[in-house]
């Protein structure tokens, strides 16, 4: 498989499982609304979500159609831009609707990262502890001394030291020792063991704890659906946008600190010294270099050159996207089929999409 620096091949473990509609209801805004208005959070259990016009932000309406045309030709199903929590653009394509569920693919890894942090803040676990402290020994086929080197933080940062070339199967026989934990970055499905850790530590099922501590608290809908070795999250696009809004606010939802901000800051900053563009299952822009799944090569430069340096993102198979840009108070969601050929996630599409976005918002 050929890898190019701009073509981001992503090992996403997902199941495979659409009339443009732009929401631009105008709200009266003061001058420079981004700096004066309060952050908005949509209420739970309601379709109400405040909107904001492009003109009130000084954005470029004449560039919107080019963006929408690009999204549609690239097999998008939905697209949302939030600014300060309010919807500026909301579009659906090819029969997809606001209520249609779609898979997050590996963008859902960030849900696992977040729930792990919630379990830690509630005193159920410590991410610096070894995984076997929670799910017992023998969960890999590595020698016991090597297995016991693997901490929850290693799973969060993709530095387990286990062999990433053996596929998605996370049975002990398939989790084989490659090198000591913490010495090698490799994108690996073993991160899903964090769901077992959380379940064992809390005494609840993963789904019960997730729904109670995260989903329901921010008004998301959706469910985890098992597909082979993987548990993949499905929801409508606005639920993905709610999670993006939580991320924009460092884990705070309308004054309620769902996950402590210190953990979330660590999650969205470099987690180890090998792949600078990786946090705790979040991807990071603006770093001097990055690594890709399925290779140990280091690429110099930013992950998405056209995107803001302070952006962090959740990326999933076939171009499922959550882009969070703190400096602009923006969250952007894209769901759909692969933009070009089936990809395993960040591709040329990301950089061109950001060029189109920049033409609108800058």
Coordinates of C-alpha atoms in Angstrom, one line a residue:
X1 CA 0.0 0.0 0.0
X2 CA 1.4 3.3 -1.0
X3 CA 1.5 6.1 1.6
X4 CA 2.0 9.8 0.8
X5 CA 2.4 12.5 3.4
X6 CA -0.8 14.1 2.4
X7 CA -2.7 10.7 2.2
X8 CA -3.4 9.6 5.6
X9 CA -4.1 5.9 5.9
X10 CA -6.0 5.1 8.9
X11 CA -6.7 1.8 10.5
X12 CA -10.4 2.2 11.4
X13 CA -12.2 -0.8 12.7
X14 CA -15.7 -0.1 11.6
X15 CA -18.8 -1.7 10.1
X16 CA -20.2 -0.4 6.9
X17 CA -23.1 0.2 8.0
X18 CA -28.8 13.2 1.2
X19 CA -31.3 17.1 -0.4
X20 CA -29.1 20.1 0.5
X21 CA -30.4 22.0 3.3
X22 CA -28.7 25.1 4.8
X23 CA -29.7 26.4 8.1
X24 CA -29.0 30.1 8.3
X25 CA -31.7 31.6 10.5
X26 CA -30.5 35.0 11.5
X27 CA -30.1 36.0 15.1
X28 CA -29.4 39.7 16.0
X29 CA -25.8 40.0 16.8
X30 CA -23.7 42.7 18.3
X31 CA -20.5 43.8 16.6
X32 CA -17.8 41.1 16.9
X33 CA -20.2 38.5 18.3
X34 CA -17.5 35.9 18.8
X35 CA -15.9 38.0 21.5
X36 CA -19.0 39.2 23.3
X37 CA -21.6 36.5 23.3
X38 CA -21.8 33.6 25.7
X39 CA -21.1 30.1 24.6
X40 CA -24.4 28.4 23.6
X41 CA -25.4 24.8 24.5
X42 CA -28.5 23.2 22.9
X43 CA -31.1 21.8 25.4
X44 CA -31.4 18.1 25.8
X45 CA -34.4 16.2 24.5
X46 CA -35.3 18.9 22.0
X47 CA -34.7 19.8 18.4
X48 CA -34.1 23.4 19.4
X49 CA -30.7 24.6 18.4
X50 CA -29.9 28.3 18.0
X51 CA -28.5 29.4 14.7
X52 CA -26.4 32.2 13.5
X53 CA -26.1 33.8 10.0
X54 CA -22.9 33.9 8.0
X55 CA -23.4 37.7 7.6
X56 CA -23.4 38.3 11.3
X57 CA -20.0 36.7 11.5
X58 CA -18.7 38.5 8.4
X59 CA -18.2 35.2 6.7
X60 CA -18.3 34.9 2.9
X61 CA -21.7 33.8 1.6
X62 CA -20.5 33.8 -1.9
X63 CA -18.0 31.0 -1.2
X64 CA -20.7 28.7 0.5
X65 CA -21.9 27.0 -2.7
X66 CA -18.4 26.0 -3.8
X67 CA -18.0 24.3 -0.4
X68 CA -21.4 22.6 -0.7
X69 CA -20.7 21.4 -4.2
X70 CA -17.4 20.0 -3.0
X71 CA -19.0 18.2 -0.1
X72 CA -21.7 16.7 -2.3
X73 CA -19.4 15.5 -5.1
X74 CA -17.2 13.9 -2.4
X75 CA -20.0 11.6 -1.1
X76 CA -20.9 13.5 2.0
X77 CA -24.1 12.8 3.9
X78 CA -24.0 15.6 6.4
X79 CA -22.0 18.7 7.3
X80 CA -22.3 21.1 10.3
X81 CA -20.4 24.2 11.3
X82 CA -20.9 25.5 14.9
X83 CA -19.5 28.8 16.0
X84 CA -19.7 29.5 19.7
X85 CA -22.1 26.6 19.9
X86 CA -24.6 28.0 17.4
X87 CA -25.3 26.4 14.0
X88 CA -24.0 28.5 11.1
X89 CA -24.3 25.8 8.4
X90 CA -26.2 22.5 8.5
X91 CA -26.5 20.5 5.3
X92 CA -27.7 17.0 4.3
X93 CA -27.1 15.3 1.0
X94 CA -28.4 12.4 -1.0
X95 CA -31.4 11.6 1.1
X96 CA -29.6 11.7 4.5
X97 CA -31.5 13.6 7.1
X98 CA -31.1 15.2 10.5
X99 CA -32.4 12.1 12.2
X100 CA -30.5 9.5 10.1
X101 CA -27.9 7.6 12.2
X102 CA -24.4 7.0 10.7
X103 CA -21.3 5.4 12.0
X104 CA -18.5 7.3 13.7
X105 CA -15.9 4.7 12.9
X106 CA -12.6 5.6 14.5
X107 CA -13.8 9.1 15.3
X108 CA -15.5 7.3 18.1
X109 CA -12.1 6.5 19.7
X110 CA -12.4 9.9 21.3
X111 CA -15.5 8.8 23.1
X112 CA -13.5 6.0 24.7
X113 CA -10.8 8.4 25.6
X114 CA -13.3 10.7 27.3
X115 CA -15.1 8.0 29.2
X116 CA -11.8 6.6 30.5
X117 CA -11.0 10.1 31.8
X118 CA -14.4 10.3 33.5
X119 CA -13.8 6.9 35.2
X120 CA -10.5 8.2 36.4
X121 CA -11.9 11.4 37.9
X122 CA -14.5 9.3 39.7
X123 CA -11.7 7.3 41.3
X124 CA -12.4 4.0 39.6
X125 CA -9.1 3.8 37.8
X126 CA -5.7 5.4 37.2
X127 CA -4.5 5.6 33.7
X128 CA -0.9 5.1 34.9
X129 CA -1.8 1.7 36.3
X130 CA -1.2 -1.5 34.3
X131 CA -4.1 -2.8 32.3
X132 CA -3.9 -6.2 34.0
X133 CA -4.7 -4.5 37.3
X134 CA -8.3 -4.2 36.1
X135 CA -8.9 -7.1 33.6
X136 CA -6.4 -9.6 35.0
X137 CA -3.3 -11.1 33.4
X138 CA -3.3 -13.2 30.3
X139 CA -5.2 -10.6 28.2
X140 CA -2.3 -10.7 25.7
X141 CA 0.1 -13.5 24.6
X142 CA 3.1 -11.4 25.6
X143 CA 5.4 -12.7 28.4
X144 CA 3.8 -11.7 31.7
X145 CA 6.6 -9.2 32.5
X146 CA 6.1 -7.5 29.2
X147 CA 2.3 -7.5 29.5
X148 CA 2.5 -5.9 32.9
X149 CA 4.4 -3.0 31.3
X150 CA 1.3 -1.9 29.4
X151 CA -0.6 0.8 31.2
X152 CA -4.0 2.3 30.4
X153 CA -2.1 5.4 29.2
X154 CA -0.2 3.2 26.7
X155 CA -3.6 2.2 25.2
X156 CA -4.7 5.8 25.1
X157 CA -1.5 6.9 23.3
X158 CA -1.1 3.9 21.0
X159 CA 2.2 2.9 22.6
X160 CA 1.3 -0.6 23.8
X161 CA 4.3 -2.3 22.1
X162 CA 2.0 -5.0 20.7
X163 CA 2.2 -6.1 17.1
X164 CA 0.0 -3.9 15.0
X165 CA 0.3 -6.0 11.8
X166 CA -2.1 -8.8 13.0
X167 CA -5.5 -7.2 12.3
X168 CA -8.3 -6.1 14.5
X169 CA -8.7 -9.3 16.6
X170 CA -8.0 -8.5 20.2
X171 CA -8.1 -12.0 21.6
X172 CA -5.0 -12.9 23.7
X173 CA -3.5 -15.0 20.9
X174 CA -3.6 -12.1 18.5
X175 CA -2.1 -9.6 20.9
X176 CA 1.5 -10.4 20.5
X177 CA 4.6 -8.7 21.9
X178 CA 6.6 -6.5 19.5
X179 CA 8.6 -4.2 21.8
X180 CA 8.3 -2.8 25.3
X181 CA 5.4 -0.5 26.0
X182 CA 6.1 3.1 25.5
X183 CA 9.0 2.7 23.0
X184 CA 7.0 2.5 19.8
X185 CA 3.9 4.3 18.4
X186 CA 1.6 2.1 16.4
X187 CA -2.1 2.5 15.7
X188 CA -3.7 -0.7 17.1
X189 CA -7.2 -1.9 17.8
X190 CA -6.0 -2.9 21.3
X191 CA -7.3 0.4 22.5
X192 CA -10.8 -1.2 22.8
X193 CA -9.5 -3.0 25.9
X194 CA -10.0 0.4 27.6
X195 CA -13.7 -0.3 27.4
X196 CA -13.2 -3.6 29.3
X197 CA -11.1 -1.7 31.8
X198 CA -13.8 0.9 32.4
X199 CA -16.5 -1.8 32.7
X200 CA -14.4 -3.8 35.2
X201 CA -13.4 -0.8 37.2
X202 CA -16.9 0.7 37.5
X203 CA -18.8 -2.6 37.9
X204 CA -21.1 -1.5 35.1
X205 CA -21.4 -2.4 31.4
X206 CA -19.5 -0.1 29.1
X207 CA -22.8 1.0 27.5
X208 CA -24.5 1.7 30.9
X209 CA -21.6 3.8 32.1
X210 CA -21.3 5.6 28.8
X211 CA -24.9 6.5 28.6
X212 CA -25.2 7.7 32.2
X213 CA -21.9 9.6 32.4
X214 CA -21.5 11.1 28.9
X215 CA -24.3 10.5 26.3
X216 CA -27.3 11.5 28.4
X217 CA -25.5 14.4 30.2
X218 CA -24.9 16.3 26.9
X219 CA -28.2 15.3 25.2
X220 CA -26.6 12.9 22.6
X221 CA -28.5 10.1 21.1
X222 CA -27.1 7.0 19.5
X223 CA -25.8 3.5 20.4
X224 CA -22.8 1.3 20.3
X225 CA -23.2 -1.5 17.8
X226 CA -21.0 -4.6 17.7
X227 CA -19.4 -5.5 14.4
X228 CA -16.9 -8.3 14.5
X229 CA -14.1 -7.3 16.9
X230 CA -15.3 -3.7 17.1
X231 CA -17.9 -1.8 19.0
X232 CA -18.8 1.2 16.7
X233 CA -20.8 4.2 17.7
X234 CA -23.8 5.3 15.5
X235 CA -25.7 8.5 15.9
X236 CA -27.2 11.4 14.0
X237 CA -25.0 14.3 13.0
X238 CA -26.2 16.7 15.7
X239 CA -25.2 14.2 18.4
X240 CA -21.6 14.2 17.0
X241 CA -21.8 18.0 17.0
X242 CA -22.8 17.9 20.7
X243 CA -19.7 15.9 21.5
X244 CA -17.6 18.3 19.4
X245 CA -19.0 21.2 21.4
X246 CA -18.1 19.5 24.7
X247 CA -14.6 19.1 23.3
X248 CA -14.4 22.8 22.3
X249 CA -15.2 23.6 26.0
X250 CA -12.6 21.4 27.5
X251 CA -15.1 18.9 28.8
X252 CA -17.5 21.5 30.2
X253 CA -21.2 21.4 29.2
X254 CA -23.2 24.5 30.1
X255 CA -21.4 24.9 33.4
X256 CA -21.2 21.2 34.3
X257 CA -17.7 19.8 34.1
X258 CA -18.4 16.4 32.5
X259 CA -14.7 15.5 32.4
X260 CA -12.0 17.4 34.3
X261 CA -10.2 19.9 32.1
X262 CA -6.7 18.8 33.1
X263 CA -7.3 15.3 31.7
X264 CA -8.9 16.8 28.6
X265 CA -6.0 19.1 28.0
X266 CA -3.7 16.1 28.2
X267 CA -5.9 14.2 25.8
X268 CA -5.7 16.9 23.2
X269 CA -2.0 17.5 23.4
X270 CA 1.0 15.4 22.5
X271 CA 0.9 12.2 24.6
X272 CA 4.3 10.8 23.9
X273 CA 7.5 11.8 22.1
X274 CA 7.2 9.6 19.0
X275 CA 4.1 10.7 17.2
X276 CA 3.8 14.4 18.1
X277 CA 0.4 14.6 16.4
X278 CA -1.3 12.2 18.7
X279 CA -2.9 12.7 22.1
X280 CA -5.2 10.3 23.9
X281 CA -7.0 8.9 20.8
X282 CA -7.3 12.4 19.4
X283 CA -5.3 13.7 16.4
X284 CA -3.5 17.0 16.6
X285 CA -2.7 19.6 14.0
X286 CA 0.1 22.1 14.0
X287 CA 2.9 19.8 15.1
X288 CA 6.3 19.6 13.4
X289 CA 5.9 16.0 12.4
X290 CA 3.5 13.1 12.5
X291 CA 3.3 9.3 12.0
X292 CA 0.7 7.4 10.1
X293 CA -0.9 4.0 10.9
X294 CA 0.8 1.0 9.3
X295 CA 4.2 2.6 9.0
X296 CA 7.0 3.7 11.3
X297 CA 8.0 6.5 9.0
X298 CA 8.0 10.0 10.4
X299 CA 6.5 12.7 8.1
X300 CA 7.6 16.3 8.7
X301 CA 5.1 19.1 8.8
X302 CA 1.5 19.5 9.9
X303 CA -1.2 16.8 9.7
X304 CA -3.6 19.0 7.7
X305 CA -1.5 22.0 6.3
X306 CA -4.6 24.2 5.4
X307 CA -6.2 23.7 8.8
X308 CA -5.5 26.0 11.8
X309 CA -2.5 25.0 14.0
X310 CA -4.6 24.7 17.1
X311 CA -7.1 22.3 15.6
X312 CA -7.5 18.9 17.2
X313 CA -9.7 16.2 15.6
X314 CA -11.4 12.9 15.6
X315 CA -10.9 11.0 12.3
X316 CA -12.7 7.8 11.2
X317 CA -12.8 5.5 8.3
X318 CA -14.3 6.8 5.1
X319 CA -13.9 10.4 6.2
X320 CA -15.9 10.7 9.4
X321 CA -14.7 14.0 10.9
X322 CA -14.9 16.1 14.1
X323 CA -12.7 19.2 13.7
X324 CA -12.4 21.4 16.8
X325 CA -10.7 24.8 16.5
X326 CA -10.5 26.6 19.9
X327 CA -9.1 29.8 18.5
X328 CA -12.1 30.3 16.3
X329 CA -14.6 28.7 18.6
X330 CA -15.6 26.4 15.8
X331 CA -16.7 22.8 15.6
X332 CA -17.1 21.1 12.2
X333 CA -18.7 17.8 11.5
X334 CA -18.6 15.7 8.3
X335 CA -20.2 12.3 7.9
X336 CA -20.5 10.2 4.8
X337 CA -19.0 7.7 2.5
X338 CA -15.4 7.8 1.4
X339 CA -14.6 11.1 -0.3
X340 CA -12.6 9.3 -3.0
X341 CA -11.5 5.7 -2.8
X342 CA -12.2 3.8 0.4
X343 CA -9.6 5.0 2.8
X344 CA -8.5 4.1 6.3
X345 CA -9.2 8.3 7.1
X346 CA -7.2 11.5 6.6
X347 CA -6.7 12.0 2.9
X348 CA -6.3 14.7 0.3
X349 CA -9.9 15.4 1.0
X350 CA -9.1 16.9 4.4
X351 CA -6.7 19.5 3.1
X352 CA -8.9 20.6 0.1
X353 CA -12.0 20.6 2.4
X354 CA -10.1 23.0 4.7
X355 CA -9.2 25.3 1.8
X356 CA -12.9 25.5 1.0
X357 CA -13.8 26.1 4.6
X358 CA -11.2 28.8 4.9
X359 CA -12.7 30.6 1.9
X360 CA -16.0 30.8 3.8
X361 CA -14.8 31.6 7.4
X362 CA -11.7 33.7 6.9

